[in-house]
mmCIF file of C-alpha atoms in Angstrom:
data_model
loop_
_atom_site.group_PDB
_atom_site.id
_atom_site.type_symbol
_atom_site.label_atom_id
_atom_site.label_comp_id
_atom_site.label_asym_id
_atom_site.label_seq_id
_atom_site.Cartn_x
_atom_site.Cartn_y
_atom_site.Cartn_z
ATOM 1 C CA MET A 15 0.000 0.000 0.000
ATOM 2 C CA LEU A 16 1.337 3.411 -1.033
ATOM 3 C CA GLN A 17 1.153 6.310 1.398
ATOM 4 C CA ILE A 18 2.344 9.804 0.456
ATOM 5 C CA VAL A 19 2.783 12.357 3.236
ATOM 6 C CA PRO A 20 4.178 15.907 3.413
ATOM 7 C CA ILE A 21 7.645 15.919 4.955
ATOM 8 C CA LYS A 22 7.803 16.929 8.623
ATOM 9 C CA PRO A 23 10.670 17.816 11.003
ATOM 10 C CA ALA A 24 9.984 14.566 12.859
ATOM 11 C CA GLU A 25 11.122 12.660 9.761
ATOM 12 C CA ALA A 26 14.457 14.483 9.547
ATOM 13 C CA ARG A 27 16.494 11.375 10.391
ATOM 14 C CA ILE A 28 14.700 9.260 7.803
ATOM 15 C CA LEU A 29 15.251 11.920 5.141
ATOM 16 C CA ALA A 30 18.894 12.380 6.136
ATOM 17 C CA ARG A 31 19.580 8.637 5.883
ATOM 18 C CA MET A 32 17.869 8.421 2.506
ATOM 19 C CA HIS A 33 19.750 11.475 1.247
ATOM 20 C CA CYS A 34 23.124 10.076 2.340
ATOM 21 C CA THR A 35 22.368 6.681 0.808
ATOM 22 C CA LEU A 36 20.642 7.650 -2.439
ATOM 23 C CA LEU A 37 22.287 10.976 -3.303
ATOM 24 C CA GLN A 38 25.916 10.232 -2.580
ATOM 25 C CA GLY A 39 27.132 12.715 -5.187
ATOM 26 C CA SER A 40 25.354 15.576 -3.433
ATOM 27 C CA ILE A 41 27.449 18.333 -1.864
ATOM 28 C CA LEU A 42 25.134 18.136 1.157
ATOM 29 C CA VAL A 43 26.322 14.604 1.839
ATOM 30 C CA GLU A 44 29.820 16.018 2.291
ATOM 31 C CA LEU A 45 28.423 18.209 5.072
ATOM 32 C CA GLY A 46 27.455 15.025 6.832
ATOM 33 C CA TYR A 47 24.498 13.181 8.295
ATOM 34 C CA TYR A 48 24.242 15.426 11.361
ATOM 35 C CA PHE A 49 23.930 18.583 9.266
ATOM 36 C CA LEU A 50 21.138 16.967 7.281
ATOM 37 C CA ALA A 51 19.341 15.455 10.287
ATOM 38 C CA TRP A 52 19.742 18.281 12.811
ATOM 39 C CA PHE A 53 19.516 21.352 10.616
ATOM 40 C CA TYR A 54 18.693 20.899 6.927
ATOM 41 C CA TYR A 55 15.724 18.517 7.246
ATOM 42 C CA LYS A 56 14.870 19.637 10.790
ATOM 43 C CA ILE A 57 15.034 23.431 10.919
ATOM 44 C CA LEU A 58 14.542 24.251 7.242
ATOM 45 C CA VAL A 59 11.465 22.024 7.088
ATOM 46 C CA GLN A 60 10.196 23.470 10.371
ATOM 47 C CA GLU A 61 10.618 27.000 8.946
ATOM 48 C CA LYS A 62 8.921 25.900 5.692
ATOM 49 C CA GLN A 63 11.966 26.883 3.668
ATOM 50 C CA ILE A 64 12.066 23.308 2.426
ATOM 51 C CA ARG A 65 8.876 21.450 1.568
ATOM 52 C CA GLY A 66 8.145 18.178 -0.113
ATOM 53 C CA TYR A 67 6.781 14.667 0.175
ATOM 54 C CA LEU A 68 7.869 11.287 1.458
ATOM 55 C CA ALA A 69 6.319 8.117 0.090
ATOM 56 C CA TYR A 70 6.001 4.947 2.139
ATOM 57 C CA PHE A 71 5.304 1.619 0.499
ATOM 58 C CA GLU A 72 4.095 -1.029 2.916
ATOM 59 C CA ASN A 73 5.358 1.188 5.765
ATOM 60 C CA GLN A 74 8.864 1.455 4.311
ATOM 61 C CA PRO A 75 10.229 4.830 3.101
ATOM 62 C CA ALA A 76 10.589 4.518 -0.659
ATOM 63 C CA VAL A 77 10.860 7.931 -2.329
ATOM 64 C CA PHE A 78 11.256 11.533 -1.319
ATOM 65 C CA ILE A 79 11.177 14.848 -3.141
ATOM 66 C CA THR A 80 11.942 18.299 -1.761
ATOM 67 C CA TYR A 81 11.615 21.814 -3.115
ATOM 68 C CA THR A 82 11.893 25.436 -2.038
ATOM 69 C CA LEU A 83 10.001 28.529 -3.082
ATOM 70 C CA ASP A 84 13.111 30.699 -2.691
ATOM 71 C CA VAL A 85 16.459 28.986 -3.175
ATOM 72 C CA ILE A 86 18.487 32.178 -2.694
ATOM 73 C CA ASN A 87 17.123 32.927 0.767
ATOM 74 C CA MET A 88 16.207 29.495 2.117
ATOM 75 C CA LEU A 89 19.298 29.313 4.362
ATOM 76 C CA LYS A 90 19.579 32.994 5.290
ATOM 77 C CA SER A 91 16.680 33.492 7.680
ATOM 78 C CA PRO A 92 16.953 30.092 9.448
ATOM 79 C CA GLY A 93 20.717 30.592 9.622
ATOM 80 C CA ARG A 94 20.207 33.850 11.531
ATOM 81 C CA HIS A 95 17.405 32.607 13.777
ATOM 82 C CA HIS A 96 19.107 29.300 14.591
ATOM 83 C CA PHE A 97 22.710 30.464 14.482
ATOM 84 C CA LEU A 98 23.784 28.567 17.597
ATOM 85 C CA ARG A 99 22.351 25.257 16.394
ATOM 86 C CA LEU A 100 23.872 25.726 12.933
ATOM 87 C CA GLY A 101 27.239 26.656 14.431
ATOM 88 C CA LEU A 102 27.170 23.626 16.728
ATOM 89 C CA VAL A 103 26.243 21.250 13.915
ATOM 90 C CA LEU A 104 28.940 22.608 11.590
ATOM 91 C CA ALA A 105 31.561 22.533 14.369
ATOM 92 C CA MET A 106 30.681 18.910 15.152
ATOM 93 C CA THR A 107 30.806 18.068 11.444
ATOM 94 C CA VAL A 108 34.291 19.566 11.053
ATOM 95 C CA LEU A 109 35.562 17.893 14.227
ATOM 96 C CA MET A 110 34.378 14.517 12.980
ATOM 97 C CA ASN A 111 35.584 15.149 9.438
ATOM 98 C CA PRO A 112 38.006 18.081 8.958
ATOM 99 C CA ALA A 113 37.649 17.776 5.170
ATOM 100 C CA ALA A 114 34.042 18.979 5.574
ATOM 101 C CA ILE A 115 35.323 22.569 5.817
ATOM 102 C CA VAL A 116 35.881 22.384 2.056
ATOM 103 C CA ALA A 117 32.254 21.343 1.530
ATOM 104 C CA ILE A 118 31.052 24.228 3.708
ATOM 105 C CA LEU A 119 32.987 26.726 1.600
ATOM 106 C CA ARG A 120 31.642 25.135 -1.574
ATOM 107 C CA VAL A 121 28.051 25.467 -0.339
ATOM 108 C CA LEU A 122 28.613 29.158 0.422
ATOM 109 C CA THR A 123 30.103 29.606 -3.039
ATOM 110 C CA GLN A 124 27.084 27.838 -4.530
ATOM 111 C CA LEU A 125 24.679 30.279 -2.834
ATOM 112 C CA LEU A 126 26.623 33.225 -4.205
ATOM 113 C CA GLN A 127 26.739 31.641 -7.652
ATOM 114 C CA GLU A 128 22.950 31.180 -7.645
ATOM 115 C CA GLU A 129 22.633 34.960 -7.559
ATOM 116 C CA ARG A 130 24.960 35.332 -10.569
ATOM 117 C CA ASP A 131 23.349 32.722 -12.809
ATOM 118 C CA ASN A 132 20.983 35.261 -14.365
ATOM 119 C CA ILE A 133 18.153 32.735 -14.169
ATOM 120 C CA PRO A 134 15.387 34.664 -12.374
ATOM 121 C CA VAL A 135 13.606 31.585 -11.028
ATOM 122 C CA ALA A 136 13.323 31.356 -7.232
ATOM 123 C CA ALA A 137 11.515 28.024 -6.869
ATOM 124 C CA GLU A 138 13.672 24.925 -7.226
ATOM 125 C CA ILE A 139 13.383 21.168 -6.968
ATOM 126 C CA LEU A 140 16.164 20.407 -4.490
ATOM 127 C CA SER A 141 16.273 16.627 -4.155
ATOM 128 C CA PHE A 142 14.436 13.737 -5.760
ATOM 129 C CA ALA A 143 15.451 10.203 -4.845
ATOM 130 C CA VAL A 144 13.934 6.752 -5.304
ATOM 131 C CA LYS A 145 15.184 3.569 -3.681
ATOM 132 C CA GLU A 146 16.287 1.160 -6.393
ATOM 133 C CA GLU A 147 13.758 -1.541 -5.579
ATOM 134 C CA TYR A 148 10.871 0.909 -6.121
ATOM 135 C CA ARG A 149 11.974 2.107 -9.541
ATOM 136 C CA SER A 150 12.561 -1.246 -11.181
ATOM 137 C CA ARG A 151 10.466 -2.297 -14.154
ATOM 138 C CA GLU A 152 9.365 -5.399 -12.232
ATOM 139 C CA PHE A 153 8.002 -3.322 -9.345
ATOM 140 C CA VAL A 154 6.160 -0.896 -11.639
ATOM 141 C CA ASN A 155 4.615 -3.723 -13.680
ATOM 142 C CA LEU A 156 3.627 -5.721 -10.594
ATOM 143 C CA ARG A 157 2.202 -2.853 -8.536
ATOM 144 C CA GLN A 158 0.906 -0.771 -11.438
ATOM 145 C CA VAL A 159 2.269 2.378 -9.807
ATOM 146 C CA LYS A 160 5.258 4.607 -10.515
ATOM 147 C CA VAL A 161 5.925 6.198 -7.143
ATOM 148 C CA SER A 162 8.191 8.942 -8.461
ATOM 149 C CA ASN A 163 5.441 10.265 -10.731
ATOM 150 C CA GLU A 164 3.017 10.424 -7.815
ATOM 151 C CA LEU A 165 5.368 12.629 -5.799
ATOM 152 C CA TYR A 166 6.296 14.784 -8.776
ATOM 153 C CA THR A 167 2.603 15.414 -9.488
ATOM 154 C CA ALA A 168 2.013 16.392 -5.847
ATOM 155 C CA VAL A 169 4.845 18.938 -5.913
ATOM 156 C CA MET A 170 3.706 20.498 -9.181
ATOM 157 C CA ALA A 171 0.210 20.861 -7.707
ATOM 158 C CA ASP A 172 1.707 22.629 -4.662
ATOM 159 C CA LEU A 173 3.631 25.029 -6.882
ATOM 160 C CA ARG A 174 0.508 25.897 -8.866
ATOM 161 C CA GLN A 175 -1.391 26.506 -5.642
ATOM 162 C CA ALA A 176 1.425 28.810 -4.478
ATOM 163 C CA GLU A 177 1.043 30.673 -7.807
ATOM 164 C CA VAL A 178 4.610 29.891 -8.829
ATOM 165 C CA LYS A 179 5.099 30.678 -12.513
ATOM 166 C CA GLU A 180 8.382 28.847 -13.097
ATOM 167 C CA VAL A 181 10.505 26.283 -11.295
ATOM 168 C CA LYS A 182 14.039 25.090 -11.919
ATOM 169 C CA ALA A 183 16.044 21.959 -11.211
ATOM 170 C CA MET A 184 19.765 21.249 -11.316
ATOM 171 C CA VAL A 185 20.779 17.792 -12.552
ATOM 172 C CA LYS A 186 24.242 16.316 -12.923
ATOM 173 C CA ASN A 187 25.137 16.079 -16.579
ATOM 174 C CA ASP A 188 26.060 12.398 -16.272
ATOM 175 C CA ASN A 189 22.855 11.427 -14.414
ATOM 176 C CA VAL A 190 21.192 9.913 -17.451
ATOM 177 C CA LEU A 191 17.954 8.749 -15.812
ATOM 178 C CA SER A 192 17.267 12.104 -14.124
ATOM 179 C CA ASN A 193 17.970 14.044 -17.319
ATOM 180 C CA ILE A 194 15.604 11.783 -19.241
ATOM 181 C CA PHE A 195 12.937 12.247 -16.547
ATOM 182 C CA TYR A 196 12.979 16.038 -16.736
ATOM 183 C CA GLN A 197 13.106 16.026 -20.528
ATOM 184 C CA HIS A 198 10.164 13.620 -20.624
ATOM 185 C CA GLN A 199 8.248 16.013 -18.371
ATOM 186 C CA GLN A 200 8.987 18.770 -20.910
ATOM 187 C CA TRP A 201 11.413 20.809 -18.846
ATOM 188 C CA LYS A 202 13.637 23.124 -20.870
ATOM 189 C CA LEU A 203 17.415 22.863 -20.577
ATOM 190 C CA VAL A 204 18.512 26.493 -20.263
ATOM 191 C CA LYS A 205 22.106 26.274 -19.136
ATOM 192 C CA THR A 206 24.960 23.921 -18.294
ATOM 193 C CA VAL A 207 27.312 25.088 -15.541
ATOM 194 C CA TYR A 208 30.414 23.679 -13.890
ATOM 195 C CA ARG A 209 29.774 23.204 -10.176
ATOM 196 C CA PHE A 210 31.424 21.061 -7.531
ATOM 197 C CA ASN A 211 33.927 19.657 -10.026
ATOM 198 C CA GLN A 212 31.207 18.426 -12.372
ATOM 199 C CA TYR A 213 28.882 19.721 -15.059
ATOM 200 C CA GLN A 214 25.297 20.404 -14.013
ATOM 201 C CA ASN A 215 22.292 20.935 -16.280
ATOM 202 C CA ILE A 216 19.834 23.618 -15.215
ATOM 203 C CA TYR A 217 16.268 22.923 -16.324
ATOM 204 C CA VAL A 218 13.315 25.324 -16.113
ATOM 205 C CA LYS A 219 9.614 24.572 -16.448
ATOM 206 C CA LYS A 220 6.728 26.994 -16.762
ATOM 207 C CA ILE A 221 3.767 26.068 -14.600
#
């Protein structure tokens, strides 16, 4: 049985584990599990800077998708209001893994670069991940459901309700399946940039 629920701060640890496992090429993974569990999926979801859905299949987390209405500012306000928590989490992350300081600097650079991209689209799909067993052809044929499409449809409905006119997504150039997905959904490839030592495709879709 498929159950789709809006993400909540109480699910921060589930989301953090899924992110670390399924999105290993993400810069956020370099910041570590504790950053994701204690700040990113806890505080940013609590402050509604990050929204999205988590799908359970037979009570097991299967797919999640997250988005923001304002990618430029999503970290700024929570970062000010929860400065002590953020500082503690980042300090713990660096103590456990000194190399994480490089990831922190890269994230800050990314936020600055967002402002220079000249793509005036604030809303962004941030993460979209499906456990392998729930995206196989055998599962789809047997269950007659494609879980990723259900979550994608829910997010697009949210964006329309929020009167968002355009949304963007950044996809690694070598992530063939994700590029095909966005192209199939008629997103427009507007730019390819070099970020985090790899090429990233920026897609935009009018809603």
